[in-house]
């Protein structure tokens, strides 16, 4: 594994890095080099922070201290709330997310009344049973402990309240945001100069907000998105007027990728000349987001590879329809792209 231009490897040994593997009987050989603890910690933390969760398990086999002190917290880089009807005990949540680094999923939790009752209860058993996080507190409580979040998915049913919006404004490292535009931009438009939007590179809008007839509001909304300084990837779930929506952002050369999910038919041919335009077959946003967060493979990577294929003339430049079936890891090498005429592009 390369770190800052230097490569190092570690043998998994049950009693730590200090253990010297005896490869020869010669006693005059110098002892195996040992890193100072501070440097060792930095190395493992950097390495773990650049890995996906399933890869982190390898680091945990190196030594007990590596598992306990350095690496294990990175396993909790993904916080997934139940999509509906579930709950997470607040004490366990707070303990686990205190060191979370980057991602968070839709909090659809409820029962404010029981939450308030449990706070006043003196019965510890009752308090444990009545500890679901209420919907309007889940976002605030979690993001309070995840201020370094970089990848945030807020589902269509996420409760956005003033308290939640205040917490969003504290996210200074946000890079990927999936959200319903109506939740974020209504009833009044968000300040697009807000710190939490300055570093966003990937933005997906889950709902069909755009209305080409709603001139003043749409102009302000589009201008705000166009002025986000780091934004390069846009995804839409609009059900109509796709050419019109595309026109709103077409002239911004900073954008590298436009992804649409809804069926579009022949109207797409209006924008065949824009190589950045990609239609992705409708997906399960929850499953795709979780796969991207845990494995680094999602519709964004599919779209980027599709565009790169067209630039390299590997894929027909008149193709716009990129589709990837849900495959196991072993089958992933056989993924195929689907062109506008329905033929497969290997």
Short mmCIF file of C-alpha atoms in Angstrom, two decimals:
data_model
loop_
_atom_site.label_atom_id
_atom_site.label_comp_id
_atom_site.label_asym_id
_atom_site.label_seq_id
_atom_site.Cartn_x
_atom_site.Cartn_y
_atom_site.Cartn_z
CA UNK A 1 0.00 0.00 0.00
CA UNK A 2 1.48 3.33 -1.05
CA UNK A 3 1.35 6.23 1.36
CA UNK A 4 2.59 9.64 0.21
CA UNK A 5 4.86 8.08 -2.38
CA UNK A 6 6.35 5.47 -0.03
CA UNK A 7 5.31 1.84 0.11
CA UNK A 8 5.13 -0.28 3.21
CA UNK A 9 3.72 -3.66 4.10
CA UNK A 10 2.80 -5.18 7.41
CA UNK A 11 2.70 -8.85 8.34
CA UNK A 12 -0.28 -9.83 10.51
CA UNK A 13 1.18 -11.00 13.81
CA UNK A 14 -0.96 -11.77 16.82
CA UNK A 15 1.14 -9.86 19.32
CA UNK A 16 1.75 -6.75 17.31
CA UNK A 17 4.32 -5.10 15.11
CA UNK A 18 7.03 -5.49 17.73
CA UNK A 19 7.14 -9.24 17.05
CA UNK A 20 10.22 -10.09 15.01
CA UNK A 21 9.78 -12.88 12.50
CA UNK A 22 12.76 -15.23 12.87
CA UNK A 23 13.70 -16.03 9.30
CA UNK A 24 17.28 -17.06 10.11
CA UNK A 25 19.18 -18.39 13.07
CA UNK A 26 21.81 -15.68 12.82
CA UNK A 27 21.84 -13.71 16.05
CA UNK A 28 23.90 -10.82 14.74
CA UNK A 29 21.10 -9.43 12.54
CA UNK A 30 19.77 -6.06 13.71
CA UNK A 31 16.26 -6.05 15.21
CA UNK A 32 13.31 -5.31 12.95
CA UNK A 33 12.77 -1.54 12.63
CA UNK A 34 9.91 -0.13 14.68
CA UNK A 35 7.96 3.04 14.03
CA UNK A 36 7.44 5.49 16.87
CA UNK A 37 3.86 5.00 18.12
CA UNK A 38 2.82 8.47 16.95
CA UNK A 39 4.05 7.83 13.40
CA UNK A 40 2.57 4.35 13.36
CA UNK A 41 -0.82 5.76 14.30
CA UNK A 42 -0.68 8.40 11.58
CA UNK A 43 0.21 5.79 8.96
CA UNK A 44 -2.65 3.47 9.86
CA UNK A 45 -5.18 6.28 10.18
CA UNK A 46 -4.27 7.68 6.76
CA UNK A 47 -4.41 4.22 5.21
CA UNK A 48 -7.75 3.37 6.84
CA UNK A 49 -9.27 6.71 5.91
CA UNK A 50 -8.60 5.97 2.24
CA UNK A 51 -10.12 2.51 2.31
CA UNK A 52 -13.66 1.27 2.04
CA UNK A 53 -15.08 -0.56 5.08
CA UNK A 54 -14.55 -4.10 3.79
CA UNK A 55 -10.86 -3.30 3.15
CA UNK A 56 -10.38 -1.99 6.68
CA UNK A 57 -10.88 -5.49 8.09
CA UNK A 58 -7.40 -6.41 6.84
CA UNK A 59 -5.82 -3.70 8.98
CA UNK A 60 -7.60 -5.00 12.05
CA UNK A 61 -5.59 -8.25 11.82
CA UNK A 62 -2.23 -6.51 12.22
CA UNK A 63 -2.25 -6.00 16.00
CA UNK A 64 -4.71 -5.47 18.81
CA UNK A 65 -3.73 -1.84 19.30
CA UNK A 66 -4.17 -1.14 15.59
CA UNK A 67 -7.67 -2.60 15.73
CA UNK A 68 -8.70 -0.86 18.93
CA UNK A 69 -6.95 2.49 18.72
CA UNK A 70 -6.49 3.33 15.08
CA UNK A 71 -8.66 1.46 12.64
CA UNK A 72 -11.93 0.24 14.16
CA UNK A 73 -13.54 3.73 14.33
CA UNK A 74 -13.32 3.94 10.53
CA UNK A 75 -15.71 0.99 10.28
CA UNK A 76 -18.41 3.38 11.45
CA UNK A 77 -17.88 5.76 8.55
CA UNK A 78 -21.34 4.87 7.25
CA UNK A 79 -24.32 5.66 9.45
CA UNK A 80 -27.46 4.04 8.04
CA UNK A 81 -30.79 4.86 9.61
CA UNK A 82 -33.78 2.58 8.96
CA UNK A 83 -35.75 3.68 5.92
CA UNK A 84 -38.96 3.57 7.88
CA UNK A 85 -40.39 2.31 11.13
CA UNK A 86 -37.12 1.59 12.89
CA UNK A 87 -35.25 3.14 15.76
CA UNK A 88 -31.72 3.46 17.09
CA UNK A 89 -31.04 3.77 20.84
CA UNK A 90 -29.64 7.24 21.33
CA UNK A 91 -26.80 6.15 23.65
CA UNK A 92 -25.48 3.59 21.15
CA UNK A 93 -25.81 6.05 18.29
CA UNK A 94 -23.90 8.80 20.08
CA UNK A 95 -21.15 6.40 21.15
CA UNK A 96 -20.63 5.05 17.65
CA UNK A 97 -20.93 8.22 15.58
CA UNK A 98 -18.69 10.34 17.79
CA UNK A 99 -15.75 9.43 15.54
CA UNK A 100 -17.60 9.02 12.25
CA UNK A 101 -15.82 10.60 9.30
CA UNK A 102 -18.00 10.93 6.29
CA UNK A 103 -21.43 9.54 5.51
CA UNK A 104 -25.01 9.56 6.74
CA UNK A 105 -28.31 8.13 5.53
CA UNK A 106 -31.97 9.17 5.69
CA UNK A 107 -33.36 9.47 9.25
CA UNK A 108 -37.00 8.45 9.04
CA UNK A 109 -37.67 7.92 12.74
CA UNK A 110 -40.54 9.14 14.83
CA UNK A 111 -42.38 9.25 18.15
CA UNK A 112 -41.51 12.61 19.67
CA UNK A 113 -43.94 11.98 22.51
CA UNK A 114 -42.22 8.80 23.72
CA UNK A 115 -38.83 10.47 23.39
CA UNK A 116 -39.86 13.31 25.66
CA UNK A 117 -41.37 10.86 28.15
CA UNK A 118 -38.20 8.77 28.21
CA UNK A 119 -36.09 11.80 29.03
CA UNK A 120 -38.18 12.41 32.12
CA UNK A 121 -38.35 8.75 33.18
CA UNK A 122 -36.43 7.49 36.19
CA UNK A 123 -36.85 3.84 35.20
CA UNK A 124 -33.74 2.78 33.29
CA UNK A 125 -35.50 -0.17 31.63
CA UNK A 126 -38.33 2.03 30.44
CA UNK A 127 -35.83 4.56 29.21
CA UNK A 128 -34.09 1.90 27.12
CA UNK A 129 -37.35 0.81 25.56
CA UNK A 130 -38.41 4.35 24.77
CA UNK A 131 -35.25 5.62 23.18
CA UNK A 132 -35.93 5.98 19.45
CA UNK A 133 -34.63 9.24 18.06
CA UNK A 134 -37.50 11.47 16.95
CA UNK A 135 -37.52 12.45 13.31
CA UNK A 136 -36.74 16.11 13.87
CA UNK A 137 -33.85 15.34 16.23
CA UNK A 138 -32.22 12.47 14.32
CA UNK A 139 -30.64 14.75 11.74
CA UNK A 140 -29.37 17.27 14.28
CA UNK A 141 -28.07 14.73 16.81
CA UNK A 142 -26.26 12.62 14.25
CA UNK A 143 -24.69 15.44 12.27
CA UNK A 144 -23.64 17.12 15.50
CA UNK A 145 -21.30 14.17 16.02
CA UNK A 146 -20.50 13.87 12.29
CA UNK A 147 -19.35 17.40 11.57
CA UNK A 148 -16.72 16.03 9.18
CA UNK A 149 -19.31 14.40 6.92
CA UNK A 150 -18.42 14.47 3.22
CA UNK A 151 -21.20 12.32 1.70
CA UNK A 152 -24.77 13.06 2.78
CA UNK A 153 -27.96 11.37 1.57
CA UNK A 154 -31.24 12.85 2.79
CA UNK A 155 -34.17 10.87 1.42
CA UNK A 156 -37.40 12.33 0.12
CA UNK A 157 -39.12 11.84 3.48
CA UNK A 158 -36.36 13.36 5.59
CA UNK A 159 -37.66 15.89 8.05
CA UNK A 160 -35.86 19.18 7.46
CA UNK A 161 -36.63 21.59 10.27
CA UNK A 162 -34.91 24.87 11.19
CA UNK A 163 -32.74 23.01 13.70
CA UNK A 164 -31.67 20.56 11.00
CA UNK A 165 -30.88 23.34 8.54
CA UNK A 166 -28.70 25.02 11.16
CA UNK A 167 -26.69 21.81 11.53
CA UNK A 168 -26.31 21.51 7.74
CA UNK A 169 -24.68 24.93 7.68
CA UNK A 170 -21.98 23.60 10.02
CA UNK A 171 -20.83 20.93 7.53
CA UNK A 172 -17.64 22.44 6.12
CA UNK A 173 -16.33 19.29 4.38
CA UNK A 174 -19.40 18.20 2.43
CA UNK A 175 -18.57 16.95 -1.08
CA UNK A 176 -21.54 14.83 -2.16
CA UNK A 177 -25.14 15.78 -1.45
CA UNK A 178 -28.32 13.92 -2.38
CA UNK A 179 -31.47 15.71 -1.31
CA UNK A 180 -34.98 16.67 -2.33
CA UNK A 181 -34.78 20.17 -3.71
CA UNK A 182 -38.14 21.00 -2.18
CA UNK A 183 -36.74 20.13 1.25
CA UNK A 184 -33.65 22.25 0.86
CA UNK A 185 -34.81 25.18 -1.21
CA UNK A 186 -38.41 25.71 -0.14
CA UNK A 187 -40.27 27.63 1.19
CA UNK A 188 -37.39 30.05 0.69
CA UNK A 189 -34.26 29.59 -1.34
CA UNK A 190 -31.09 28.55 0.43
CA UNK A 191 -28.09 30.83 0.45
CA UNK A 192 -25.85 29.26 -2.17
CA UNK A 193 -22.89 31.03 -0.61
CA UNK A 194 -23.41 28.97 2.55
CA UNK A 195 -20.18 27.24 3.68
CA UNK A 196 -21.72 23.76 3.51
CA UNK A 197 -22.29 24.13 -0.27
CA UNK A 198 -18.92 25.58 -1.19
CA UNK A 199 -17.13 22.25 -1.39
CA UNK A 200 -19.95 20.17 -2.93
CA UNK A 201 -18.79 18.46 -6.13
CA UNK A 202 -21.73 16.04 -6.68
CA UNK A 203 -25.35 17.14 -6.30
CA UNK A 204 -28.39 14.93 -6.88
CA UNK A 205 -31.90 16.37 -6.68
CA UNK A 206 -34.40 13.64 -5.84
CA UNK A 207 -37.64 15.37 -6.74
CA UNK A 208 -39.14 17.03 -9.79
CA UNK A 209 -38.73 20.62 -8.66
CA UNK A 210 -38.08 22.37 -11.96
CA UNK A 211 -40.94 24.16 -13.64
CA UNK A 212 -39.90 26.06 -16.73
CA UNK A 213 -42.98 28.24 -16.34
CA UNK A 214 -41.98 29.41 -12.84
CA UNK A 215 -39.54 32.02 -14.08
CA UNK A 216 -38.30 34.14 -11.14
CA UNK A 217 -37.88 31.26 -8.69
CA UNK A 218 -36.28 28.94 -11.21
CA UNK A 219 -33.86 31.59 -12.43
CA UNK A 220 -32.68 32.18 -8.87
CA UNK A 221 -32.43 28.45 -8.23
CA UNK A 222 -30.47 27.73 -11.41
CA UNK A 223 -28.18 30.70 -10.88
CA UNK A 224 -27.47 29.44 -7.37
CA UNK A 225 -26.50 25.96 -8.59
CA UNK A 226 -24.37 27.41 -11.37
CA UNK A 227 -22.43 29.52 -8.90
CA UNK A 228 -21.48 26.62 -6.57
CA UNK A 229 -17.69 26.86 -7.01
CA UNK A 230 -16.71 23.16 -6.85
CA UNK A 231 -19.81 21.57 -8.40
CA UNK A 232 -18.97 19.34 -11.38
CA UNK A 233 -21.63 16.57 -11.30
CA UNK A 234 -25.41 17.05 -11.43
CA UNK A 235 -28.16 14.42 -11.28
CA UNK A 236 -31.90 14.98 -11.78
CA UNK A 237 -35.08 12.98 -11.30
CA UNK A 238 -37.30 15.25 -13.38
CA UNK A 239 -40.27 13.58 -15.09
CA UNK A 240 -40.54 15.97 -18.00
CA UNK A 241 -38.90 18.89 -19.77
CA UNK A 242 -35.47 17.26 -19.72
CA UNK A 243 -34.15 19.25 -22.71
CA UNK A 244 -35.30 22.45 -21.01
CA UNK A 245 -33.62 21.52 -17.74
CA UNK A 246 -30.44 20.62 -19.59
CA UNK A 247 -30.49 24.00 -21.33
CA UNK A 248 -30.34 25.69 -17.93
CA UNK A 249 -26.87 24.28 -17.25
CA UNK A 250 -25.53 23.42 -20.71
CA UNK A 251 -23.34 26.52 -21.06
CA UNK A 252 -21.51 25.94 -17.78
CA UNK A 253 -18.32 24.23 -18.95
CA UNK A 254 -17.28 23.45 -15.38
CA UNK A 255 -19.85 20.64 -15.27
CA UNK A 256 -18.42 17.26 -16.24
CA UNK A 257 -21.51 15.09 -15.98
CA UNK A 258 -25.31 15.42 -16.21
CA UNK A 259 -27.26 12.34 -15.11
CA UNK A 260 -31.00 11.83 -15.69
CA UNK A 261 -32.99 8.86 -14.42
CA UNK A 262 -36.52 9.17 -15.82
CA UNK A 263 -37.48 7.74 -19.25
CA UNK A 264 -36.86 10.32 -21.93
CA UNK A 265 -37.60 8.81 -25.34
CA UNK A 266 -36.65 10.56 -28.56
CA UNK A 267 -36.47 14.01 -27.00
CA UNK A 268 -32.97 13.26 -25.81
CA UNK A 269 -31.69 13.47 -29.38
CA UNK A 270 -31.84 17.25 -29.07
CA UNK A 271 -28.75 17.06 -26.88
CA UNK A 272 -26.84 14.18 -28.41
CA UNK A 273 -23.93 16.54 -29.05
CA UNK A 274 -23.30 17.04 -25.32
CA UNK A 275 -20.97 14.23 -24.36
CA UNK A 276 -21.62 14.94 -20.68
CA UNK A 277 -25.28 13.92 -20.95
CA UNK A 278 -25.98 10.43 -19.51
CA UNK A 279 -29.24 8.59 -18.96
CA UNK A 280 -29.02 5.94 -16.23
CA UNK A 281 -31.71 3.31 -16.02
CA UNK A 282 -33.85 4.00 -12.91
CA UNK A 283 -32.15 2.63 -9.81
CA UNK A 284 -32.79 2.00 -6.16
CA UNK A 285 -31.22 5.17 -4.80
CA UNK A 286 -30.84 3.73 -1.31
CA UNK A 287 -29.04 0.58 -2.46
CA UNK A 288 -26.91 2.44 -4.97
CA UNK A 289 -25.85 5.05 -2.42
CA UNK A 290 -24.94 2.42 0.18
CA UNK A 291 -22.95 0.47 -2.41
CA UNK A 292 -21.11 3.63 -3.42
CA UNK A 293 -20.35 4.56 0.19
CA UNK A 294 -19.10 1.10 1.11
CA UNK A 295 -17.47 -0.07 -2.14
CA UNK A 296 -16.93 3.03 -4.26
CA UNK A 297 -19.14 1.80 -7.11
CA UNK A 298 -22.32 3.72 -7.84
CA UNK A 299 -24.13 5.43 -10.70
CA UNK A 300 -21.63 8.31 -10.60
CA UNK A 301 -18.75 5.95 -11.41
CA UNK A 302 -20.89 4.31 -14.11
CA UNK A 303 -21.59 7.70 -15.71
CA UNK A 304 -17.95 8.77 -15.51
CA UNK A 305 -16.77 5.54 -17.16
CA UNK A 306 -19.46 5.88 -19.82
CA UNK A 307 -18.37 9.43 -20.67
CA UNK A 308 -14.70 8.40 -20.66
CA UNK A 309 -15.57 5.57 -23.05
CA UNK A 310 -17.20 8.01 -25.46
CA UNK A 311 -14.24 10.38 -25.29
CA UNK A 312 -11.93 7.47 -26.10
CA UNK A 313 -14.21 6.35 -28.97
CA UNK A 314 -14.73 3.01 -27.25
CA UNK A 315 -18.45 3.77 -26.94
CA UNK A 316 -20.51 5.35 -29.72
CA UNK A 317 -20.53 9.10 -29.13
CA UNK A 318 -24.23 9.13 -30.06
CA UNK A 319 -25.03 6.79 -27.18
CA UNK A 320 -26.56 8.27 -24.07
CA UNK A 321 -28.11 5.30 -22.22
CA UNK A 322 -25.76 3.76 -19.61
CA UNK A 323 -27.15 0.76 -17.79
CA UNK A 324 -25.59 -1.58 -15.28
CA UNK A 325 -27.51 -4.56 -13.93
CA UNK A 326 -27.24 -5.41 -10.25
CA UNK A 327 -24.38 -7.89 -10.27
CA UNK A 328 -22.33 -9.73 -7.71
CA UNK A 329 -18.71 -8.70 -7.32
CA UNK A 330 -17.60 -11.77 -9.30
CA UNK A 331 -19.79 -10.75 -12.22
CA UNK A 332 -18.86 -7.08 -12.20
CA UNK A 333 -16.22 -7.52 -14.91
CA UNK A 334 -18.92 -8.38 -17.44
CA UNK A 335 -20.85 -5.13 -17.09
CA UNK A 336 -22.23 -3.81 -20.37
CA UNK A 337 -23.29 -0.38 -21.54
CA UNK A 338 -26.52 0.03 -23.47
CA UNK A 339 -26.61 2.48 -26.34
CA UNK A 340 -29.52 4.55 -27.61
CA UNK A 341 -30.46 1.90 -30.18
CA UNK A 342 -30.56 -0.84 -27.54
CA UNK A 343 -27.38 -2.63 -28.60
CA UNK A 344 -24.67 -3.61 -26.15
CA UNK A 345 -21.37 -1.74 -26.10
CA UNK A 346 -18.74 -3.92 -24.43
#
